mmCIF file of C-alpha atoms in Angstrom:
data_model
loop_
_atom_site.group_PDB
_atom_site.id
_atom_site.type_symbol
_atom_site.label_atom_id
_atom_site.label_comp_id
_atom_site.label_asym_id
_atom_site.label_seq_id
_atom_site.Cartn_x
_atom_site.Cartn_y
_atom_site.Cartn_z
ATOM 1 C CA GLN G 35 22.734 -21.809 -6.122
ATOM 2 C CA VAL G 36 20.102 -22.656 -3.529
ATOM 3 C CA ARG G 37 16.630 -23.369 -4.912
ATOM 4 C CA LEU G 38 13.423 -23.555 -2.876
ATOM 5 C CA ALA G 39 10.359 -25.643 -3.712
ATOM 6 C CA GLU G 40 7.015 -25.293 -1.940
ATOM 7 C CA SER G 41 4.415 -28.062 -1.668
ATOM 8 C CA GLY G 42 1.460 -29.185 0.430
ATOM 9 C CA GLY G 43 -1.238 -26.776 -0.692
ATOM 10 C CA GLY G 44 -4.724 -27.846 -1.655
ATOM 11 C CA LEU G 45 -8.458 -27.219 -1.544
ATOM 12 C CA VAL G 46 -9.953 -27.415 1.953
ATOM 13 C CA GLN G 47 -12.959 -26.190 3.883
ATOM 14 C CA ALA G 48 -12.941 -23.503 6.548
ATOM 15 C CA GLY G 49 -11.657 -24.898 9.836
ATOM 16 C CA ASP G 50 -9.465 -27.536 8.193
ATOM 17 C CA SER G 51 -5.680 -27.800 8.447
ATOM 18 C CA LEU G 52 -2.788 -27.988 6.004
ATOM 19 C CA ARG G 53 0.963 -28.399 6.391
ATOM 20 C CA LEU G 54 3.105 -26.672 3.794
ATOM 21 C CA SER G 55 6.655 -27.777 3.055
ATOM 22 C CA CYS G 56 9.586 -25.866 1.613
ATOM 23 C CA GLU G 57 12.571 -27.951 0.559
ATOM 24 C CA ALA G 58 15.941 -26.506 -0.364
ATOM 25 C CA SER G 59 18.185 -27.991 -3.019
ATOM 26 C CA GLY G 60 21.787 -27.163 -3.755
ATOM 27 C CA ARG G 61 24.180 -26.043 -1.048
ATOM 28 C CA PRO G 62 22.941 -26.347 2.541
ATOM 29 C CA LEU G 63 21.224 -23.232 3.826
ATOM 30 C CA SER G 64 22.518 -21.238 6.772
ATOM 31 C CA PRO G 65 20.358 -18.117 6.483
ATOM 32 C CA ASP G 66 19.604 -15.561 9.166
ATOM 33 C CA ALA G 67 15.936 -16.563 8.865
ATOM 34 C CA MET G 68 13.460 -18.588 6.806
ATOM 35 C CA GLY G 69 10.031 -17.229 6.029
ATOM 36 C CA TRP G 70 6.637 -17.743 4.431
ATOM 37 C CA PHE G 71 4.764 -15.185 2.353
ATOM 38 C CA ARG G 72 1.477 -15.310 0.472
ATOM 39 C CA GLN G 73 -0.210 -13.506 -2.379
ATOM 40 C CA ALA G 74 -3.955 -13.521 -2.971
ATOM 41 C CA PRO G 75 -5.486 -12.747 -6.389
ATOM 42 C CA GLY G 76 -5.280 -9.036 -7.119
ATOM 43 C CA LYS G 77 -3.359 -8.289 -3.926
ATOM 44 C CA GLU G 78 0.236 -7.593 -2.974
ATOM 45 C CA ARG G 79 2.486 -10.261 -1.520
ATOM 46 C CA GLU G 80 2.356 -10.193 2.278
ATOM 47 C CA PHE G 81 4.455 -11.556 5.102
ATOM 48 C CA VAL G 82 3.068 -14.580 6.955
ATOM 49 C CA ALA G 83 5.706 -16.073 9.254
ATOM 50 C CA ALA G 84 9.452 -16.276 9.847
ATOM 51 C CA LYS G 85 11.823 -18.357 11.932
ATOM 52 C CA ARG G 86 15.185 -16.914 12.862
ATOM 53 C CA TRP G 87 18.359 -19.015 12.924
ATOM 54 C CA SER G 88 18.578 -18.137 16.621
ATOM 55 C CA GLY G 89 15.186 -19.804 17.123
ATOM 56 C CA GLY G 90 12.805 -16.887 17.472
ATOM 57 C CA THR G 91 9.622 -16.679 15.415
ATOM 58 C CA GLU G 92 7.468 -13.878 14.026
ATOM 59 C CA TYR G 93 3.925 -14.007 12.666
ATOM 60 C CA ALA G 94 1.565 -11.663 10.893
ATOM 61 C CA ASP G 95 -1.289 -10.564 13.142
ATOM 62 C CA SER G 96 -3.787 -12.241 10.817
ATOM 63 C CA VAL G 97 -2.339 -15.725 11.441
ATOM 64 C CA LYS G 98 -1.190 -15.553 15.065
ATOM 65 C CA GLY G 99 -2.494 -18.478 17.074
ATOM 66 C CA ARG G 100 -3.390 -20.444 13.938
ATOM 67 C CA PHE G 101 -0.131 -20.902 11.987
ATOM 68 C CA ALA G 102 3.213 -22.269 13.174
ATOM 69 C CA ILE G 103 6.535 -22.236 11.346
ATOM 70 C CA SER G 104 9.183 -24.890 11.993
ATOM 71 C CA ARG G 105 12.424 -26.146 10.496
ATOM 72 C CA HIS G 106 13.945 -29.596 9.966
ATOM 73 C CA LYS G 107 17.703 -29.095 9.822
ATOM 74 C CA VAL G 108 18.558 -32.633 8.695
ATOM 75 C CA LEU G 109 16.129 -32.544 5.764
ATOM 76 C CA ASN G 110 17.014 -28.899 5.068
ATOM 77 C CA ALA G 111 13.347 -27.957 4.987
ATOM 78 C CA VAL G 112 10.984 -25.443 6.558
ATOM 79 C CA TYR G 113 7.290 -26.038 7.254
ATOM 80 C CA LEU G 114 4.157 -24.036 7.885
ATOM 81 C CA GLN G 115 1.438 -25.742 9.922
ATOM 82 C CA MET G 116 -1.864 -24.007 9.237
ATOM 83 C CA ASP G 117 -4.807 -24.739 11.529
ATOM 84 C CA ASN G 118 -8.341 -23.351 11.572
ATOM 85 C CA LEU G 119 -8.014 -22.110 8.017
ATOM 86 C CA LYS G 120 -10.259 -19.283 6.872
ATOM 87 C CA PRO G 121 -11.393 -18.247 3.378
ATOM 88 C CA GLU G 122 -9.206 -15.145 3.675
ATOM 89 C CA ASP G 123 -6.168 -17.446 3.889
ATOM 90 C CA THR G 124 -6.692 -18.350 0.229
ATOM 91 C CA ALA G 125 -3.511 -17.437 -1.643
ATOM 92 C CA VAL G 126 -0.374 -18.744 -3.278
ATOM 93 C CA TYR G 127 2.168 -19.380 -0.531
ATOM 94 C CA PHE G 128 5.891 -18.821 -1.064
ATOM 95 C CA CYS G 129 8.933 -19.518 1.072
ATOM 96 C CA ALA G 130 12.170 -17.558 1.116
ATOM 97 C CA PHE G 131 15.379 -17.095 3.063
ATOM 98 C CA ASN G 132 16.755 -13.946 4.639
ATOM 99 C CA ILE G 133 20.436 -13.046 4.573
ATOM 100 C CA ARG G 134 21.592 -9.747 6.029
ATOM 101 C CA GLY G 135 18.074 -8.339 5.944
ATOM 102 C CA THR G 136 17.171 -9.290 2.365
ATOM 103 C CA TRP G 137 14.557 -11.894 1.407
ATOM 104 C CA SER G 138 15.385 -13.999 -1.652
ATOM 105 C CA GLY G 139 15.295 -17.515 -3.119
ATOM 106 C CA TRP G 140 11.555 -17.469 -3.890
ATOM 107 C CA GLY G 141 10.116 -20.779 -5.073
ATOM 108 C CA GLN G 142 7.216 -21.375 -7.460
ATOM 109 C CA GLY G 143 4.644 -21.272 -4.669
ATOM 110 C CA THR G 144 1.857 -23.636 -3.652
ATOM 111 C CA GLN G 145 -1.864 -22.826 -3.917
ATOM 112 C CA VAL G 146 -4.030 -22.864 -0.804
ATOM 113 C CA THR G 147 -7.768 -22.510 -1.356
ATOM 114 C CA VAL G 148 -10.173 -22.390 1.586
ATOM 115 C CA SER G 149 -13.900 -22.609 0.902
ATOM 116 C CA SER G 150 -16.558 -21.335 3.287
#
C-alpha cells in the first residue's frame, strides 16, 4: 500500500517562506492528482492546492499567488512552496492523492505555525 509522509513545517514569522514535502513509499504513485489540505485548531480540514497528472493546478482562493504546488516524479514526491505566510496559514498540513475523484492516503501531517 502507498504511504504518504509530510515534512518541512515549522515556526516562522509573518512574511516568511516554507517548503513542505510529501514523500510516497511503497508502490509508485500514478494518481489522477496530488493535493495539499490543512486543518487549523477547532476548524474543519480545508483544501489548499492540487496538481493534476495532466499538469494543471488548482488553489484555494486564500492561498492564490502565495503558494505553489509541484511534483518530482523521480523522487516520487510532491511539494508545497509557501511564500508570504500569514498567521491565518497556521495549521497542520496534509497531503493526499486523488483516484477517480476520491482523496485518500492521508499522512500524519506537518505543523506550520506563523506568528504575527
